[in-house]
DNA sequence: CTGGGTGCAAAATCTTTGCAGATCC
DNA sequence: GGATCTGCAAAGATTTTGCACCCAG
């Protein structure tokens, strides 16, 4: 896909780069609406997608698609498989260290923190390997 | 609010406790639909809310309400204010250590990780303090 | 020209709510 | 009994898409 340039896209990127907060699509839309009155929300969403595809913007993971719930009581972290989307609990020490350090370094009163690791789970690793192998022998599309 | 008990709610909680994954409301709904055919998705959502209120379940934060985007290139963590919802970047060392440790301890091939700290930002801290003070002198509702 | 980009509005997704009836205490 | 729960369906909220026209290369 060969991208052209457009005022809308350029402004969206620029706006994101200027902002320390992490805006929502709607925030961006409203912010630019004054400057580009014909702008539509659909365009904002479409351009965010393009920018993500170009690697210039990232969507904070664990977003929208669905809320997720857990009943666990023990504090723990999460492993998220980027391939199949599975979320697994992950026990790991050093909670307090990182917690305290963050509290010292910021002006926040920190109550809790959360760590998510993103990668490929064991199952998907083997699946992917199989696919890789097939590619070498199989026909090329 | 005084909660009674209901089969639906009990089963939802039980299901969440049995599951290592972090289900979506829809997953729960489908899973229980066989057992309780009259069950409706609305009830699942309502009960999840009650369970959260009772502190028995938590919703993984940073959920649905809105997707959020950022253009930053440097790796960094996030500070999220639980009062006003602001998200701020937070620079902090020790990326590699925790990353490697997690890779060793899990069977995942880890690509990246993310840390969010939740608490109260400076601004809200002062606002809250003011409110607290007022409470002592002001009229009680 | 050609294919990406845009606005608009309709559709799709996910979540919340109003209502009338069933249920728990 | 009366507040709490439920199912159902309608309404909300957020995101995606189809279509016809516009514009960059």
XYZ file of C-alpha atoms (C1' of nucleotides) in Angstrom:
332
model
C 0.000 0.000 0.000
C 1.401 3.327 -0.991
C 0.304 6.174 1.229
C -0.085 9.709 0.000
C -0.176 12.642 2.262
C -3.154 14.561 3.462
C -3.617 17.538 5.663
C -5.849 15.604 8.006
C -3.340 12.852 8.593
C -0.462 15.248 9.037
C -2.331 17.288 11.596
C -3.425 14.241 13.542
C 0.135 13.010 13.830
C 1.433 16.419 14.735
C -1.210 16.819 17.387
C -0.346 13.472 18.913
C 3.309 14.379 18.979
C 2.636 17.656 20.728
C 0.493 16.125 23.415
C 1.760 14.509 26.533
C -1.641 13.102 27.341
C -2.962 10.134 25.446
C -5.941 11.372 23.552
C -8.959 9.497 22.373
C -10.116 9.654 18.794
C -12.924 11.928 19.788
C -10.588 14.347 21.540
C -8.491 14.600 18.405
C -11.597 15.117 16.340
C -12.901 17.952 18.478
C -9.487 19.563 18.672
C -9.073 19.642 14.912
C -12.664 20.427 14.065
C -12.089 24.165 14.480
C -9.173 24.140 12.142
C -10.671 21.721 9.618
C -14.430 22.122 9.862
C -15.290 19.464 7.280
C -13.320 16.871 9.251
C -15.246 13.764 10.179
C -14.731 11.322 12.990
C -14.499 8.470 10.530
C -11.478 10.106 8.962
C -9.795 10.391 12.330
C -10.262 6.701 12.975
C -9.100 5.785 9.502
C -5.991 7.892 9.788
C -5.117 6.615 13.206
C -5.188 3.178 11.682
C -2.875 4.238 8.890
C -0.493 5.899 11.323
C -0.391 2.776 13.426
C 0.296 0.763 10.326
C 3.170 3.093 9.507
C 4.481 2.598 13.012
C 4.205 6.255 13.841
C 1.520 5.899 16.450
C 0.576 3.183 18.829
C -2.712 2.310 20.310
C -2.427 1.646 23.992
C -2.973 -2.069 24.095
C -5.766 -3.753 25.977
C -8.157 -1.336 24.503
C -11.684 -1.311 23.564
C -12.625 -4.397 21.764
C -13.863 -5.982 24.944
C -13.718 -5.383 28.625
C -12.065 -8.184 30.484
C -12.713 -9.346 34.011
C -10.909 -11.420 36.579
C -11.711 -12.703 40.016
C -8.186 -13.461 41.166
C -7.210 -11.958 44.475
C -3.436 -12.375 44.474
C -1.562 -9.578 42.778
C -0.075 -10.792 39.540
C 0.963 -9.650 36.102
C -0.310 -10.652 32.703
C 1.071 -12.374 29.664
C -0.758 -11.469 26.488
C -0.284 -13.467 23.329
C -0.212 -11.159 20.336
C -1.156 -14.020 18.063
C -4.201 -15.609 19.670
C -5.104 -12.889 22.175
C -5.048 -15.153 25.214
C -4.371 -13.494 28.544
C -2.639 -15.524 31.233
C -1.723 -14.715 34.778
C 1.936 -14.503 35.579
C 3.405 -14.601 39.049
C 6.661 -12.755 39.536
C 8.354 -11.156 42.530
C 9.590 -7.579 43.033
C 6.305 -5.829 43.338
C 7.316 -3.506 46.085
C 10.607 -2.391 44.628
C 9.175 -1.040 41.436
C 6.191 0.369 43.219
C 8.268 2.370 45.657
C 10.663 3.533 43.027
C 7.834 4.918 40.953
C 6.354 6.676 43.928
C 9.672 8.334 44.660
C 10.265 9.405 41.090
C 6.836 10.832 40.396
C 4.564 13.276 42.125
C 1.769 10.726 42.206
C 0.358 8.994 45.227
C 0.501 5.517 43.757
C -2.032 2.902 44.806
C -1.275 0.078 42.458
C 0.467 -0.826 39.285
C 0.067 -3.267 36.511
C 2.478 -4.984 34.179
C 1.548 -6.695 30.948
C 4.000 -8.628 28.837
C 3.261 -8.962 25.155
C 4.608 -11.747 23.028
C 3.867 -15.142 21.576
C 2.626 -18.005 23.697
C 4.119 -21.464 23.506
C 1.302 -22.898 21.455
C 1.433 -20.162 18.854
C 5.214 -20.432 18.679
C 4.975 -24.009 17.478
C 2.127 -23.200 15.121
C 4.132 -20.390 13.615
C 7.188 -22.564 13.239
C 5.158 -25.109 11.316
C 3.860 -22.433 9.011
C 7.373 -21.133 8.495
C 8.589 -24.577 7.486
C 5.730 -25.071 5.066
C 6.558 -21.801 3.396
C 9.978 -23.044 2.355
C 8.687 -26.104 0.589
C 5.211 -25.070 -0.408
C 4.159 -22.991 -3.365
C 4.583 -19.267 -3.213
C 1.417 -17.226 -3.632
C -27.571 -1.351 48.754
C -28.355 -4.769 50.084
C -27.507 -7.598 47.719
C -29.437 -10.827 47.600
C -28.180 -13.906 45.940
C -29.025 -15.243 42.562
C -28.016 -18.279 40.633
C -26.784 -16.158 37.764
C -24.471 -14.089 39.904
C -23.122 -17.066 41.760
C -22.320 -18.907 38.583
C -20.645 -15.910 37.008
C -18.360 -15.495 39.990
C -17.625 -19.189 40.149
C -16.809 -19.258 36.479
C -14.425 -16.330 36.807
C -12.712 -18.011 39.711
C -12.232 -21.215 37.790
C -10.776 -19.564 34.755
C -7.181 -18.600 34.332
C -7.981 -16.569 31.256
C -9.625 -13.181 31.566
C -12.970 -13.567 29.952
C -15.089 -10.978 28.290
C -18.714 -10.555 29.217
C -19.738 -12.261 26.036
C -17.547 -15.278 26.740
C -19.180 -15.666 30.124
C -22.588 -15.310 28.578
C -22.002 -18.010 25.970
C -20.418 -20.296 28.511
C -23.393 -20.109 30.863
C -26.069 -20.034 28.208
C -26.166 -23.839 27.987
C -26.661 -24.202 31.678
C -29.046 -21.267 32.073
C -30.812 -20.899 28.751
C -32.886 -17.860 29.734
C -29.740 -15.953 30.671
C -29.314 -12.618 28.962
C -26.216 -10.625 28.222
C -27.621 -7.663 30.092
C -27.745 -9.730 33.243
C -24.121 -10.695 32.819
C -23.082 -7.075 32.556
C -25.241 -6.080 35.480
C -23.860 -8.809 37.673
C -20.289 -8.088 36.744
C -20.911 -4.592 37.947
C -22.312 -5.833 41.227
C -19.396 -8.212 41.716
C -16.954 -5.400 41.076
C -18.814 -3.276 43.566
C -18.516 -6.056 46.100
C -14.813 -6.210 45.389
C -14.972 -9.811 44.258
C -14.064 -9.156 40.671
C -12.021 -6.547 38.966
C -12.232 -5.151 35.527
C -8.870 -4.975 33.881
C -8.220 -1.260 33.806
C -7.744 0.722 30.661
C -10.775 -0.886 29.202
C -13.304 -0.030 26.708
C -14.576 3.410 27.255
C -12.193 4.798 24.708
C -9.153 3.738 22.796
C -6.177 5.920 23.483
C -3.315 6.700 21.184
C 0.185 8.024 21.525
C 2.922 8.990 19.132
C 5.857 8.834 21.517
C 8.795 6.829 20.275
C 10.826 6.375 23.447
C 9.763 3.445 25.572
C 8.109 4.682 28.723
C 5.541 3.768 31.317
C 2.290 5.421 32.262
C 0.878 7.147 35.274
C -2.893 7.063 35.384
C -4.815 9.275 37.766
C -7.773 7.397 39.184
C -9.495 10.651 40.029
C -9.380 12.676 36.828
C -8.394 9.960 34.355
C -5.344 11.763 33.000
C -2.607 9.598 31.524
C 0.954 10.849 31.737
C 4.184 9.421 30.450
C 6.692 8.297 33.002
C 10.327 7.648 32.329
C 12.013 5.076 34.507
C 15.015 2.787 34.073
C 15.281 -1.023 34.362
C 13.463 -2.015 31.252
C 15.742 -4.818 30.294
C 15.977 -6.436 33.671
C 12.300 -7.045 34.114
C 11.900 -7.964 30.489
C 14.540 -10.654 30.621
C 13.352 -11.987 33.918
C 9.878 -12.464 32.561
C 11.168 -14.198 29.481
C 13.112 -16.629 31.621
C 10.230 -17.361 33.947
C 7.567 -17.887 31.322
C 7.271 -19.966 28.203
C 6.463 -16.880 26.160
C 8.622 -15.262 23.556
C 8.261 -11.759 24.891
C 8.398 -8.796 22.550
C 7.481 -5.942 24.802
C 5.947 -5.052 28.087
C 3.995 -2.256 29.565
C 3.688 -0.854 33.045
C 0.930 1.400 34.260
C 0.865 2.963 37.690
C -2.480 3.921 39.131
C -2.919 6.557 41.756
C -3.755 10.187 42.359
C -1.995 12.978 40.538
C -0.606 16.007 42.298
C -3.438 18.277 41.273
C -6.133 15.918 42.473
C -4.269 15.355 45.726
C -4.574 19.019 46.623
C -8.177 19.154 45.472
C -9.018 16.182 47.607
C -7.259 17.617 50.604
C -9.320 20.782 50.309
C -12.508 18.785 50.180
C -11.434 16.817 53.205
C -10.848 19.979 55.165
C -14.212 21.416 54.174
C -15.941 18.292 55.367
C -14.802 18.864 58.933
C -16.275 22.328 59.184
C -19.122 22.231 56.715
C -22.573 20.775 57.175
C -23.057 17.065 56.969
C -25.475 15.921 54.299
C -5.730 9.128 -15.263
C -5.618 5.977 -10.831
C -5.880 4.801 -6.540
C -5.659 6.685 -2.048
C -8.304 10.143 0.926
C -12.574 12.445 2.502
C -17.279 13.465 4.342
C -21.488 11.625 5.325
C -24.510 8.492 7.001
C -25.606 3.842 7.801
C -23.987 -0.347 9.987
C -21.499 -2.960 13.354
C -19.794 -3.662 18.072
C -19.992 -3.546 22.789
C -22.498 -1.857 26.962
C -26.223 0.208 29.490
C -31.149 0.849 30.646
C -36.357 0.919 31.003
C -40.016 -1.969 31.842
C -42.931 -5.655 33.561
C -42.856 -9.641 35.832
C -40.416 -13.226 38.971
C -37.909 -13.903 43.246
C -35.570 -13.540 47.692
C -35.907 -12.369 52.674
C -44.895 -6.907 50.507
C -41.036 -4.552 48.899
C -36.566 -4.146 47.246
C -33.623 -6.785 44.268
C -33.138 -9.619 39.942
C -34.233 -11.080 35.552
C -35.178 -11.348 30.462
C -36.087 -8.781 26.619
C -35.617 -5.281 23.645
C -34.625 -0.623 22.840
C -31.219 2.896 23.446
C -26.304 4.471 24.094
C -21.613 4.753 23.116
C -17.700 3.827 20.319
C -15.742 2.244 15.990
C -16.026 0.648 11.248
C -17.643 0.819 6.440
C -19.975 1.722 1.855
C -20.514 5.137 -1.427
C -19.749 8.973 -4.388
C -16.790 12.616 -5.059
C -12.117 14.859 -4.576
C -7.223 15.226 -5.035
C -2.138 13.896 -4.961
C 1.298 11.923 -7.798
